[in-house]
mmCIF file of C-alpha atoms and ligand atoms in Angstrom:
data_model
loop_
_atom_site.group_PDB
_atom_site.id
_atom_site.type_symbol
_atom_site.label_atom_id
_atom_site.label_comp_id
_atom_site.label_asym_id
_atom_site.label_seq_id
_atom_site.Cartn_x
_atom_site.Cartn_y
_atom_site.Cartn_z
ATOM 1 C CA MET A 282 0.161 0.586 -0.059
ATOM 2 C CA SER A 283 1.356 3.372 -1.038
ATOM 3 C CA GLU A 284 -1.290 5.782 -0.620
ATOM 4 C CA ARG A 285 -4.378 6.090 1.014
ATOM 5 C CA LEU A 286 -7.283 4.539 0.332
ATOM 6 C CA ALA A 287 -11.257 5.600 0.355
ATOM 7 C CA VAL A 288 -12.480 2.266 1.369
ATOM 8 C CA VAL A 289 -16.016 1.148 2.005
ATOM 9 C CA VAL A 290 -17.003 -1.824 3.972
ATOM 10 C CA GLY A 291 -20.399 -3.112 3.559
ATOM 11 C CA VAL A 292 -21.325 -5.449 6.635
ATOM 12 C CA THR A 293 -24.300 -7.058 6.371
ATOM 13 C CA GLY A 294 -26.274 -9.160 8.455
ATOM 14 C CA GLY A 295 -24.375 -12.741 9.168
ATOM 15 C CA ILE A 296 -22.661 -13.897 12.536
ATOM 16 C CA ALA A 297 -19.644 -13.168 11.107
ATOM 17 C CA ALA A 298 -20.263 -9.475 11.136
ATOM 18 C CA TYR A 299 -18.253 -9.333 14.603
ATOM 19 C CA LYS A 300 -14.814 -10.121 12.026
ATOM 20 C CA ALA A 301 -15.881 -7.493 10.081
ATOM 21 C CA VAL A 302 -14.905 -4.960 13.404
ATOM 22 C CA SER A 303 -11.074 -6.399 12.431
ATOM 23 C CA VAL A 304 -11.629 -5.881 8.417
ATOM 24 C CA VAL A 305 -12.192 -2.096 9.509
ATOM 25 C CA ARG A 306 -9.443 -2.045 11.854
ATOM 26 C CA GLU A 307 -7.001 -3.480 10.261
ATOM 27 C CA LEU A 308 -7.450 -0.795 7.018
ATOM 28 C CA VAL A 309 -7.518 2.720 9.595
ATOM 29 C CA LEU A 310 -4.199 0.884 10.667
ATOM 30 C CA ALA A 311 -3.061 0.713 7.717
ATOM 31 C CA GLY A 312 -3.589 4.277 7.235
ATOM 32 C CA HIS A 313 -7.315 4.475 4.820
ATOM 33 C CA ASP A 314 -9.697 6.743 5.264
ATOM 34 C CA VAL A 315 -12.859 4.264 5.971
ATOM 35 C CA HIS A 316 -17.105 4.457 5.200
ATOM 36 C CA VAL A 317 -18.386 1.702 6.626
ATOM 37 C CA ILE A 318 -21.912 0.675 5.269
ATOM 38 C CA ALA A 319 -23.690 -2.128 7.887
ATOM 39 C CA THR A 320 -27.565 -3.101 7.183
ATOM 40 C CA GLU A 321 -29.933 -3.112 9.678
ATOM 41 C CA GLN A 322 -29.527 -6.842 9.635
ATOM 42 C CA ALA A 323 -25.848 -6.300 10.470
ATOM 43 C CA LEU A 324 -26.484 -3.832 13.000
ATOM 44 C CA ARG A 325 -28.253 -6.669 15.574
ATOM 45 C CA PHE A 326 -25.157 -8.841 15.094
ATOM 46 C CA VAL A 327 -22.665 -5.981 15.860
ATOM 47 C CA GLY A 328 -22.811 -2.532 17.747
ATOM 48 C CA ARG A 329 -23.041 0.682 15.346
ATOM 49 C CA PRO A 330 -20.540 2.427 18.711
ATOM 50 C CA THR A 331 -17.993 -0.298 17.593
ATOM 51 C CA LEU A 332 -18.149 0.075 14.043
ATOM 52 C CA GLU A 333 -18.520 4.082 14.849
ATOM 53 C CA ALA A 334 -15.077 4.162 17.025
ATOM 54 C CA ILE A 335 -13.059 1.657 14.372
ATOM 55 C CA SER A 336 -13.215 3.262 11.419
ATOM 56 C CA ARG A 337 -13.091 6.577 13.475
ATOM 57 C CA ASN A 338 -16.453 7.939 11.108
ATOM 58 C CA PRO A 339 -20.466 7.775 11.246
ATOM 59 C CA VAL A 340 -21.596 4.495 10.484
ATOM 60 C CA ARG A 341 -24.808 4.777 7.432
ATOM 61 C CA THR A 342 -27.556 2.477 7.513
ATOM 62 C CA ASP A 343 -30.282 4.297 6.200
ATOM 63 C CA LEU A 344 -30.403 5.649 2.509
ATOM 64 C CA PHE A 345 -33.157 8.204 4.205
ATOM 65 C CA GLU A 346 -31.042 9.908 6.436
ATOM 66 C CA ASP A 347 -29.597 13.344 5.255
ATOM 67 C CA VAL A 348 -31.164 12.530 1.493
ATOM 68 C CA ALA A 349 -30.273 16.353 0.792
ATOM 69 C CA GLU A 350 -26.528 14.692 0.083
ATOM 70 C CA VAL A 351 -27.513 11.840 -2.004
ATOM 71 C CA ARG A 352 -25.462 10.021 0.252
ATOM 72 C CA HIS A 353 -24.924 6.591 -1.782
ATOM 73 C CA VAL A 354 -23.737 8.830 -4.891
ATOM 74 C CA ARG A 355 -21.264 10.558 -3.072
ATOM 75 C CA MET A 356 -19.499 7.753 -1.002
ATOM 76 C CA GLY A 357 -20.002 5.134 -3.905
ATOM 77 C CA GLN A 358 -17.803 7.863 -6.613
ATOM 78 C CA THR A 359 -15.888 8.700 -3.542
ATOM 79 C CA ALA A 360 -14.682 5.026 -2.695
ATOM 80 C CA ASP A 361 -11.184 3.440 -4.250
ATOM 81 C CA VAL A 362 -12.495 0.557 -3.609
ATOM 82 C CA VAL A 363 -15.384 -1.453 -1.960
ATOM 83 C CA VAL A 364 -15.761 -4.997 0.274
ATOM 84 C CA ILE A 365 -18.607 -6.152 1.926
ATOM 85 C CA ALA A 366 -17.409 -8.591 4.770
ATOM 86 C CA PRO A 367 -19.105 -10.859 5.787
ATOM 87 C CA ALA A 368 -21.644 -11.113 2.075
ATOM 88 C CA THR A 369 -24.545 -13.115 3.601
ATOM 89 C CA ALA A 370 -26.146 -15.442 0.680
ATOM 90 C CA ASN A 371 -28.818 -12.791 0.586
ATOM 91 C CA THR A 372 -26.689 -9.481 -0.125
ATOM 92 C CA ILE A 373 -24.930 -12.008 -2.729
ATOM 93 C CA ALA A 374 -28.416 -12.715 -4.555
ATOM 94 C CA LYS A 375 -29.419 -8.960 -3.947
ATOM 95 C CA LEU A 376 -26.263 -8.164 -5.839
ATOM 96 C CA ALA A 377 -26.261 -10.163 -8.070
ATOM 97 C CA ALA A 378 -30.091 -9.055 -9.271
ATOM 98 C CA GLY A 379 -28.782 -4.644 -9.175
ATOM 99 C CA LEU A 380 -31.422 -4.200 -6.299
ATOM 100 C CA ALA A 381 -31.429 -0.745 -4.549
ATOM 101 C CA ASP A 382 -33.364 -1.165 -2.006
ATOM 102 C CA ASP A 383 -31.233 0.042 0.966
ATOM 103 C CA LEU A 384 -28.010 2.454 1.327
ATOM 104 C CA LEU A 385 -25.463 -0.631 0.214
ATOM 105 C CA GLY A 386 -27.471 -1.862 -2.513
ATOM 106 C CA SER A 387 -27.959 2.020 -3.896
ATOM 107 C CA THR A 388 -23.750 2.451 -2.787
ATOM 108 C CA VAL A 389 -22.913 -0.552 -5.117
ATOM 109 C CA LEU A 390 -24.379 0.614 -7.777
ATOM 110 C CA ALA A 391 -23.654 3.992 -7.875
ATOM 111 C CA SER A 392 -20.055 3.163 -7.772
ATOM 112 C CA ARG A 393 -17.337 2.108 -10.510
ATOM 113 C CA ALA A 394 -14.503 1.178 -7.848
ATOM 114 C CA PRO A 395 -13.970 -3.067 -7.892
ATOM 115 C CA LEU A 396 -16.250 -4.936 -5.511
ATOM 116 C CA VAL A 397 -14.493 -7.283 -3.169
ATOM 117 C CA LEU A 398 -16.821 -10.023 -1.476
ATOM 118 C CA ALA A 399 -15.821 -12.545 1.217
ATOM 119 C CA PRO A 400 -19.201 -14.408 1.629
ATOM 120 C CA ALA A 401 -20.239 -15.940 4.498
ATOM 121 C CA MET A 402 -23.112 -18.913 4.945
ATOM 122 C CA HIS A 403 -23.747 -22.108 5.410
ATOM 123 C CA THR A 404 -21.940 -24.818 3.567
ATOM 124 C CA GLU A 405 -25.650 -25.347 2.671
ATOM 125 C CA MET A 406 -26.273 -22.260 1.272
ATOM 126 C CA TRP A 407 -23.173 -21.764 -0.105
ATOM 127 C CA GLN A 408 -23.620 -24.565 -1.849
ATOM 128 C CA HIS A 409 -27.258 -23.825 -3.242
ATOM 129 C CA PRO A 410 -27.818 -23.943 -7.386
ATOM 130 C CA ALA A 411 -29.319 -20.516 -6.771
ATOM 131 C CA THR A 412 -26.090 -19.672 -4.716
ATOM 132 C CA VAL A 413 -23.582 -20.486 -7.068
ATOM 133 C CA ALA A 414 -25.212 -18.834 -10.545
ATOM 134 C CA ASN A 415 -25.533 -15.716 -8.492
ATOM 135 C CA VAL A 416 -21.917 -15.770 -7.886
ATOM 136 C CA ALA A 417 -21.432 -16.860 -11.232
ATOM 137 C CA LEU A 418 -23.236 -14.395 -12.293
ATOM 138 C CA LEU A 419 -20.699 -11.819 -9.714
ATOM 139 C CA ARG A 420 -17.714 -13.062 -11.029
ATOM 140 C CA GLU A 421 -18.396 -12.374 -14.831
ATOM 141 C CA ARG A 422 -19.221 -9.089 -14.061
ATOM 142 C CA GLY A 423 -15.249 -8.586 -12.614
ATOM 143 C CA VAL A 424 -16.385 -8.876 -8.647
ATOM 144 C CA ALA A 425 -13.490 -10.159 -6.651
ATOM 145 C CA PHE A 426 -14.123 -13.040 -3.830
ATOM 146 C CA VAL A 427 -11.513 -13.701 -1.359
ATOM 147 C CA GLY A 428 -12.935 -17.066 -0.120
ATOM 148 C CA PRO A 429 -15.433 -18.571 2.081
ATOM 149 C CA GLU A 430 -13.123 -20.404 3.745
ATOM 150 C CA SER A 431 -13.881 -23.993 4.534
ATOM 151 C CA GLY A 432 -13.545 -24.554 8.552
ATOM 152 C CA ARG A 433 -16.004 -24.155 11.289
ATOM 153 C CA LEU A 434 -18.844 -22.936 11.721
ATOM 154 C CA THR A 435 -21.059 -21.229 13.662
ATOM 155 C CA GLY A 436 -22.387 -24.372 14.873
ATOM 156 C CA GLU A 437 -21.139 -28.190 15.290
ATOM 157 C CA ASP A 438 -21.419 -28.293 11.508
ATOM 158 C CA ALA A 439 -17.782 -27.612 9.109
ATOM 159 C CA GLY A 440 -17.242 -27.087 6.074
ATOM 160 C CA PRO A 441 -17.079 -23.768 3.283
ATOM 161 C CA GLY A 442 -19.296 -20.807 3.878
ATOM 162 C CA ARG A 443 -16.604 -20.186 7.116
ATOM 163 C CA MET A 444 -15.714 -15.944 6.194
ATOM 164 C CA SER A 445 -11.808 -15.546 5.510
ATOM 165 C CA GLU A 446 -9.190 -13.847 7.702
ATOM 166 C CA PRO A 447 -9.599 -10.733 8.497
ATOM 167 C CA ALA A 448 -6.303 -10.032 6.724
ATOM 168 C CA ASP A 449 -6.585 -12.151 3.776
ATOM 169 C CA ILE A 450 -9.833 -9.540 3.224
ATOM 170 C CA VAL A 451 -8.176 -6.304 3.693
ATOM 171 C CA ALA A 452 -5.147 -7.823 1.403
ATOM 172 C CA ALA A 453 -7.895 -8.740 -1.290
ATOM 173 C CA ALA A 454 -9.524 -5.194 -0.952
ATOM 174 C CA ILE A 455 -6.086 -3.378 -1.488
ATOM 175 C CA ALA A 456 -4.879 -5.807 -4.393
ATOM 176 C CA ALA A 457 -8.043 -4.752 -5.623
ATOM 177 C CA ALA A 458 -8.227 -0.811 -5.605
ATOM 178 C CA GLY A 459 -4.457 -1.075 -6.154
ATOM 179 C CA PRO A 460 -3.051 -0.027 -10.112
ATOM 180 C CA ARG A 461 -2.483 -3.469 -11.701
ATOM 181 C CA ASP A 462 0.590 -2.411 -13.377
ATOM 182 C CA LEU A 463 2.532 -5.339 -12.994
ATOM 183 C CA ALA A 464 -0.576 -7.557 -13.670
ATOM 184 C CA GLY A 465 1.144 -11.215 -14.502
ATOM 185 C CA VAL A 466 5.357 -10.069 -14.000
ATOM 186 C CA ARG A 467 7.551 -13.044 -12.137
ATOM 187 C CA VAL A 468 8.954 -11.363 -8.984
ATOM 188 C CA VAL A 469 10.905 -12.787 -6.588
ATOM 189 C CA VAL A 470 12.055 -10.989 -3.789
ATOM 190 C CA SER A 471 14.558 -12.146 -0.827
ATOM 191 C CA ALA A 472 14.268 -10.615 2.438
ATOM 192 C CA GLY A 473 15.309 -10.752 6.264
ATOM 193 C CA GLY A 474 18.817 -12.171 7.409
ATOM 194 C CA THR A 475 20.274 -14.995 7.111
ATOM 195 C CA ARG A 476 22.081 -17.434 10.000
ATOM 196 C CA GLU A 477 25.155 -18.996 9.471
ATOM 197 C CA PRO A 478 25.298 -21.911 12.401
ATOM 198 C CA ILE A 479 28.860 -22.016 14.181
ATOM 199 C CA ASP A 480 27.091 -25.408 16.526
ATOM 200 C CA PRO A 481 23.819 -26.322 16.477
ATOM 201 C CA VAL A 482 22.593 -24.064 19.096
ATOM 202 C CA ARG A 483 24.043 -20.814 18.057
ATOM 203 C CA TYR A 484 24.804 -18.468 14.889
ATOM 204 C CA ILE A 485 25.826 -15.812 13.815
ATOM 205 C CA GLY A 486 22.950 -13.280 12.879
ATOM 206 C CA ASN A 487 22.414 -9.886 11.323
ATOM 207 C CA ARG A 488 19.332 -7.294 12.665
ATOM 208 C CA SER A 489 17.330 -7.761 9.671
ATOM 209 C CA SER A 490 13.658 -7.756 10.580
ATOM 210 C CA GLY A 491 12.331 -8.353 7.036
ATOM 211 C CA ARG A 492 10.061 -5.828 7.082
ATOM 212 C CA GLN A 493 11.564 -3.933 3.217
ATOM 213 C CA GLY A 494 11.069 -7.363 1.910
ATOM 214 C CA ILE A 495 8.029 -8.096 3.025
ATOM 215 C CA GLU A 496 6.919 -5.005 1.678
ATOM 216 C CA LEU A 497 7.971 -5.269 -1.285
ATOM 217 C CA ALA A 498 6.484 -8.685 -1.577
ATOM 218 C CA VAL A 499 3.229 -6.768 -0.725
ATOM 219 C CA ALA A 500 3.590 -4.316 -2.785
ATOM 220 C CA ALA A 501 4.518 -6.344 -6.150
ATOM 221 C CA ARG A 502 1.746 -9.036 -5.086
ATOM 222 C CA ASP A 503 -1.098 -5.660 -4.251
ATOM 223 C CA ARG A 504 -0.034 -4.621 -8.458
ATOM 224 C CA GLY A 505 -1.144 -8.040 -9.623
ATOM 225 C CA ALA A 506 2.928 -9.884 -9.387
ATOM 226 C CA GLU A 507 3.210 -13.288 -9.193
ATOM 227 C CA VAL A 508 5.050 -13.287 -6.076
ATOM 228 C CA THR A 509 7.747 -15.487 -4.864
ATOM 229 C CA LEU A 510 9.158 -14.579 -1.153
ATOM 230 C CA VAL A 511 12.901 -15.815 -0.632
ATOM 231 C CA ALA A 512 12.728 -15.690 3.355
ATOM 232 C CA ALA A 513 15.683 -16.000 5.592
ATOM 233 C CA HIS A 514 14.602 -15.497 9.372
ATOM 234 C CA LEU A 515 11.520 -13.559 9.324
ATOM 235 C CA GLU A 516 10.774 -11.416 12.342
ATOM 236 C CA LEU A 517 7.072 -10.378 10.800
ATOM 237 C CA PRO A 518 4.397 -13.262 9.615
ATOM 238 C CA ALA A 519 4.797 -13.480 5.961
ATOM 239 C CA PRO A 520 2.277 -12.302 4.188
ATOM 240 C CA SER A 521 -0.733 -13.960 2.562
ATOM 241 C CA GLY A 522 -1.074 -14.119 -1.614
ATOM 242 C CA VAL A 523 2.735 -15.049 -2.282
ATOM 243 C CA ARG A 524 4.842 -18.348 -2.872
ATOM 244 C CA LEU A 525 6.974 -18.431 0.592
ATOM 245 C CA VAL A 526 10.157 -20.317 0.160
ATOM 246 C CA ALA A 527 12.646 -20.513 3.360
ATOM 247 C CA ALA A 528 15.732 -20.588 3.043
ATOM 248 C CA GLY A 529 18.393 -20.590 6.493
ATOM 249 C CA THR A 530 21.452 -19.743 5.765
ATOM 250 C CA ALA A 531 23.597 -18.067 2.227
ATOM 251 C CA GLU A 532 24.434 -20.673 1.093
ATOM 252 C CA GLU A 533 20.548 -22.004 1.194
ATOM 253 C CA LEU A 534 19.219 -18.457 0.022
ATOM 254 C CA ARG A 535 21.948 -19.200 -3.147
ATOM 255 C CA ALA A 536 20.270 -22.477 -3.504
ATOM 256 C CA ALA A 537 16.802 -20.916 -3.625
ATOM 257 C CA MET A 538 17.679 -17.681 -5.579
ATOM 258 C CA LEU A 539 19.363 -18.810 -8.667
ATOM 259 C CA ALA A 540 15.966 -21.776 -8.499
ATOM 260 C CA ALA A 541 13.542 -18.866 -8.302
ATOM 261 C CA ALA A 542 15.484 -15.959 -10.503
ATOM 262 C CA ALA A 543 15.478 -18.359 -13.449
ATOM 263 C CA GLU A 544 12.243 -17.888 -13.952
ATOM 264 C CA ALA A 545 11.571 -14.412 -13.130
ATOM 265 C CA ASP A 546 11.302 -11.040 -14.336
ATOM 266 C CA VAL A 547 12.897 -8.872 -11.279
ATOM 267 C CA VAL A 548 14.885 -10.098 -8.763
ATOM 268 C CA VAL A 549 15.279 -7.854 -5.816
ATOM 269 C CA MET A 550 17.477 -9.100 -3.058
ATOM 270 C CA ALA A 551 16.283 -7.285 -0.134
ATOM 271 C CA ALA A 552 18.105 -9.981 1.950
ATOM 272 C CA ALA A 553 21.057 -9.355 4.156
ATOM 273 C CA VAL A 554 23.644 -12.107 3.075
ATOM 274 C CA ALA A 555 26.387 -12.937 6.210
ATOM 275 C CA ASP A 556 28.932 -11.628 4.201
ATOM 276 C CA TYR A 557 31.180 -14.676 6.110
ATOM 277 C CA ARG A 558 30.142 -18.315 7.876
ATOM 278 C CA THR A 559 32.122 -20.490 9.815
ATOM 279 C CA ARG A 560 34.702 -22.381 8.587
ATOM 280 C CA ASP A 561 33.444 -25.185 10.551
ATOM 281 C CA VAL A 562 30.835 -25.804 12.275
ATOM 282 C CA SER A 563 30.894 -27.591 15.080
ATOM 283 C CA PRO A 564 28.345 -30.856 15.307
ATOM 284 C CA THR A 565 28.292 -30.565 19.068
ATOM 285 C CA LYS A 566 27.503 -27.190 21.471
ATOM 286 C CA ILE A 567 30.539 -25.898 21.990
ATOM 287 C CA LYS A 568 31.774 -25.548 25.825
ATOM 288 C CA LYS A 569 32.897 -23.093 27.490
ATOM 289 C CA ASP A 570 34.988 -25.243 29.921
ATOM 290 C CA ALA A 571 37.214 -27.312 27.231
ATOM 291 C CA GLN A 572 37.812 -23.762 25.295
ATOM 292 C CA GLY A 573 38.613 -21.584 28.142
ATOM 293 C CA ASP A 574 38.809 -17.500 28.029
ATOM 294 C CA ARG A 575 39.271 -17.559 24.363
ATOM 295 C CA LEU A 576 37.239 -19.098 21.267
ATOM 296 C CA ASP A 577 38.862 -18.643 17.941
ATOM 297 C CA LEU A 578 36.167 -18.848 14.792
ATOM 298 C CA ALA A 579 37.255 -19.017 11.610
ATOM 299 C CA LEU A 580 35.189 -17.330 9.315
ATOM 300 C CA VAL A 581 35.210 -17.911 5.584
ATOM 301 C CA ARG A 582 33.663 -15.353 2.679
ATOM 302 C CA ASN A 583 30.037 -16.176 1.338
ATOM 303 C CA PRO A 584 29.215 -15.967 -2.312
ATOM 304 C CA ASP A 585 27.857 -13.089 -3.403
ATOM 305 C CA ILE A 586 24.796 -14.477 -4.978
ATOM 306 C CA LEU A 587 23.353 -11.132 -6.510
ATOM 307 C CA ALA A 588 26.763 -11.027 -8.248
ATOM 308 C CA GLU A 589 26.088 -14.642 -9.231
ATOM 309 C CA LEU A 590 23.249 -13.484 -10.375
ATOM 310 C CA THR A 591 23.685 -11.599 -12.592
ATOM 311 C CA ALA A 592 25.739 -12.693 -14.403
ATOM 312 C CA ALA A 593 23.762 -15.365 -15.681
ATOM 313 C CA ARG A 594 21.092 -12.497 -16.355
ATOM 314 C CA ARG A 595 18.415 -13.205 -18.925
ATOM 315 C CA PRO A 596 17.390 -10.413 -21.576
ATOM 316 C CA GLY A 597 15.196 -8.016 -20.039
ATOM 317 C CA GLN A 598 15.518 -9.349 -16.479
ATOM 318 C CA VAL A 599 15.238 -6.133 -13.856
ATOM 319 C CA TYR A 600 17.902 -7.094 -10.851
ATOM 320 C CA ILE A 601 17.707 -4.689 -8.068
ATOM 321 C CA GLY A 602 20.585 -4.749 -5.071
ATOM 322 C CA PHE A 603 20.062 -3.419 -1.470
ATOM 323 C CA ALA A 604 22.953 -1.516 0.428
ATOM 324 C CA ALA A 605 22.659 -0.730 3.988
ATOM 325 C CA GLU A 606 25.811 1.736 4.653
ATOM 326 C CA THR A 607 26.667 3.108 8.065
ATOM 327 C CA GLU A 608 28.852 6.157 5.899
ATOM 328 C CA PRO A 609 28.005 9.241 7.424
ATOM 329 C CA ASP A 610 28.665 11.551 4.456
ATOM 330 C CA GLY A 611 26.215 11.987 1.655
ATOM 331 C CA GLU A 612 28.588 12.101 -0.842
ATOM 332 C CA ALA A 613 30.149 9.661 0.378
ATOM 333 C CA LEU A 614 27.871 7.256 0.849
ATOM 334 C CA VAL A 615 26.251 7.589 -3.222
ATOM 335 C CA ALA A 616 30.279 6.871 -3.791
ATOM 336 C CA LEU A 617 29.873 3.419 -2.179
ATOM 337 C CA GLY A 618 26.804 2.869 -3.390
ATOM 338 C CA ARG A 619 27.627 3.679 -7.197
ATOM 339 C CA ALA A 620 30.710 1.729 -6.886
ATOM 340 C CA LYS A 621 28.428 -1.314 -5.446
ATOM 341 C CA ALA A 622 25.823 -1.474 -8.351
ATOM 342 C CA ALA A 623 28.835 -1.988 -10.565
ATOM 343 C CA ARG A 624 30.234 -4.404 -8.784
ATOM 344 C CA LYS A 625 27.311 -6.216 -8.516
ATOM 345 C CA GLY A 626 25.556 -5.458 -12.294
ATOM 346 C CA VAL A 627 22.204 -4.370 -10.218
ATOM 347 C CA ASP A 628 19.740 -2.283 -12.789
ATOM 348 C CA LEU A 629 18.981 -0.532 -9.723
ATOM 349 C CA LEU A 630 20.664 -0.180 -6.139
ATOM 350 C CA VAL A 631 18.884 1.266 -2.751
ATOM 351 C CA LEU A 632 20.790 3.029 -0.811
ATOM 352 C CA ASN A 633 20.136 3.194 2.828
ATOM 353 C CA ARG A 634 21.792 4.497 4.986
ATOM 354 C CA VAL A 635 21.830 2.021 8.872
ATOM 355 C CA GLY A 636 22.764 2.611 12.172
ATOM 356 C CA TRP A 637 22.154 1.846 15.945
ATOM 357 C CA ASP A 638 19.159 3.733 15.580
ATOM 358 C CA GLU A 639 18.296 3.724 12.104
ATOM 359 C CA GLY A 640 17.098 1.386 9.717
ATOM 360 C CA PHE A 641 16.859 -1.529 11.392
ATOM 361 C CA GLY A 642 13.328 -2.799 12.580
ATOM 362 C CA ALA A 643 10.106 -3.978 11.814
ATOM 363 C CA GLU A 644 8.689 -0.367 12.121
ATOM 364 C CA SER A 645 10.885 1.940 11.643
ATOM 365 C CA PRO A 646 10.136 3.883 8.761
ATOM 366 C CA ASN A 647 13.429 4.046 5.719
ATOM 367 C CA ARG A 648 15.087 7.157 4.119
ATOM 368 C CA VAL A 649 16.425 5.561 0.523
ATOM 369 C CA LEU A 650 18.279 6.566 -2.684
ATOM 370 C CA VAL A 651 17.395 4.675 -5.519
ATOM 371 C CA LEU A 652 20.673 4.659 -7.839
ATOM 372 C CA ASP A 653 20.591 3.202 -11.436
ATOM 373 C CA ALA A 654 23.500 0.659 -12.821
ATOM 374 C CA ALA A 655 25.113 3.626 -13.627
ATOM 375 C CA GLY A 656 25.752 5.043 -10.068
ATOM 376 C CA SER A 657 23.000 8.581 -11.117
ATOM 377 C CA VAL A 658 20.421 9.149 -8.499
ATOM 378 C CA ARG A 659 17.025 8.305 -10.207
ATOM 379 C CA GLY A 660 15.025 8.772 -7.214
ATOM 380 C CA GLU A 661 14.205 8.737 -3.436
ATOM 381 C CA ALA A 662 11.986 8.051 -0.909
ATOM 382 C CA SER A 663 11.592 8.590 2.979
ATOM 383 C CA GLY A 664 8.531 7.564 5.089
ATOM 384 C CA SER A 665 7.556 3.201 6.295
ATOM 385 C CA LYS A 666 8.726 0.695 4.541
ATOM 386 C CA SER A 667 5.412 0.286 2.600
ATOM 387 C CA HIS A 668 5.659 3.073 1.195
ATOM 388 C CA VAL A 669 9.110 3.136 0.584
ATOM 389 C CA ALA A 670 8.384 -0.316 -1.193
ATOM 390 C CA GLY A 671 6.114 1.084 -3.885
ATOM 391 C CA ARG A 672 8.513 4.064 -4.720
ATOM 392 C CA VAL A 673 10.944 1.225 -5.339
ATOM 393 C CA LEU A 674 8.626 -1.094 -8.257
ATOM 394 C CA ASP A 675 7.356 2.595 -9.267
ATOM 395 C CA ALA A 676 12.054 2.740 -9.769
ATOM 396 C CA VAL A 677 11.178 -0.949 -11.654
ATOM 397 C CA GLN A 678 8.519 0.743 -13.906
ATOM 398 C CA THR A 679 10.716 2.891 -15.428
ATOM 399 C CA VAL A 680 13.984 0.515 -16.023
ATOM 400 C CA ARG A 681 11.270 -2.312 -17.434
ATOM 401 C CA ASN A 682 9.516 0.497 -19.701
ATOM 402 C CA ARG A 683 12.818 1.520 -20.747
ATOM 403 C CA SER A 684 13.627 -1.855 -21.892
ATOM 404 C CA LYS A 685 10.827 -2.369 -24.156
HETATM 405 O O1 C5P B 165 28.339 -6.580 -0.439
HETATM 406 P P1 C5P B 165 26.879 -5.990 0.328
HETATM 407 O O2 C5P B 165 26.462 -7.000 1.283
HETATM 408 O O3 C5P B 165 26.821 -4.732 0.678
HETATM 409 O O4 C5P B 165 25.224 -6.145 -0.729
HETATM 410 C C1 C5P B 165 24.356 -5.770 -0.695
HETATM 411 C C2 C5P B 165 23.051 -6.202 -1.657
HETATM 412 O O5 C5P B 165 23.854 -7.514 -2.321
HETATM 413 C C3 C5P B 165 22.603 -6.664 -1.321
HETATM 414 O O6 C5P B 165 21.218 -6.324 -1.806
HETATM 415 C C4 C5P B 165 22.354 -8.583 -0.648
HETATM 416 O O7 C5P B 165 21.117 -9.221 -0.897
HETATM 417 C C5 C5P B 165 23.302 -9.060 -1.867
HETATM 418 N N1 C5P B 165 24.693 -9.689 -1.374
HETATM 419 C C6 C5P B 165 24.388 -11.375 -1.714
HETATM 420 N N2 C5P B 165 25.471 -11.794 -1.740
HETATM 421 C C7 C5P B 165 25.746 -11.768 -0.465
HETATM 422 C C8 C5P B 165 25.795 -10.000 0.523
HETATM 423 C C9 C5P B 165 25.041 -9.309 -0.228
HETATM 424 O O8 C5P B 165 23.513 -11.198 -2.727
HETATM 425 N N3 C5P B 165 26.898 -12.483 0.295
#
């Protein structure tokens, strides 16, 4: 996500309406402007004050409130995306028929924004021919569906019909709203930090949380790319909707990246790869009593994965490297970046300054310069790691368009 979206969340009358609160909350926490339209039935399952407090906006239900504003038209026209969670069988039927007998139905008809439905109902209702036909018709019109999942339903029963998890619904809503300029593009992102074992208990590691790489994977996914995330010890959960490949050490990351890059259009090396690994990994835990006051570890250089990948590049592929430097002087920092871009053979190098309290961590913002292959500054971005991810992908698109 790189911009603040106007999101209309429709909540309709099913038990899963309680989970709509989490959908609204996650959208708000991600910085979006959320307006809830609840049906009368929805408000029998979840309270208006809850939805108002969480969305930070009034909750609308009634077509006949403040008629002068023609609210359904305004909300429909200004929405970047409309997501209905839960979408009951009744709501799906009404949408398929184009009914506008309440504020939600009217808003959907007045809107040209992408529509995302998260169905929730009992299995029999989901599988009923009427629902199946309604869903097929809506899909044909371009409506996106997220779920339902198969799992435990309200009572003792289980089966397809359970509403998707709020995080998946939010991801689907954002994906539907965003530009799809990477549709069908195969993007591989490495993220996290490798750990090089010393013995079965200890390792040499680094402070990378994996957040910047995760945000790049999410941003690429939301723009329509098919994303493979090669993950080395992420501190955060991996996002949904991407192919995940776990890689713990530099050697494992190398193997995973060589395999994935062969099939990719865009390769982003955001992982912090350990420059050295232990020459001899002890098969048993090293005991301090046996070592005495001093322990010498022999380290050997790890291969430069990125340089190896670019050496085997196919025409049309775009390679992006990262360089985190502690150099305080701006010009010297860029000079380091320029040399690194050339050495690694990348099309773009994302350069940032790191320090004890800069650059690292899941929450901390990032400030980067984007250099091209010749080392010229092509852009800069500062802000959240998701914002930076969006700007890096914009730079990737510039390179791709140039080479077309
Ligand atoms: O040389 P340095 O570690 O500063 O380069 C950083 C860039 O190179 C990052 O994109 C990182 O993922 C990649 N790298 C690599 N293999 C290494 C070390 C770094 O691919 N052994």
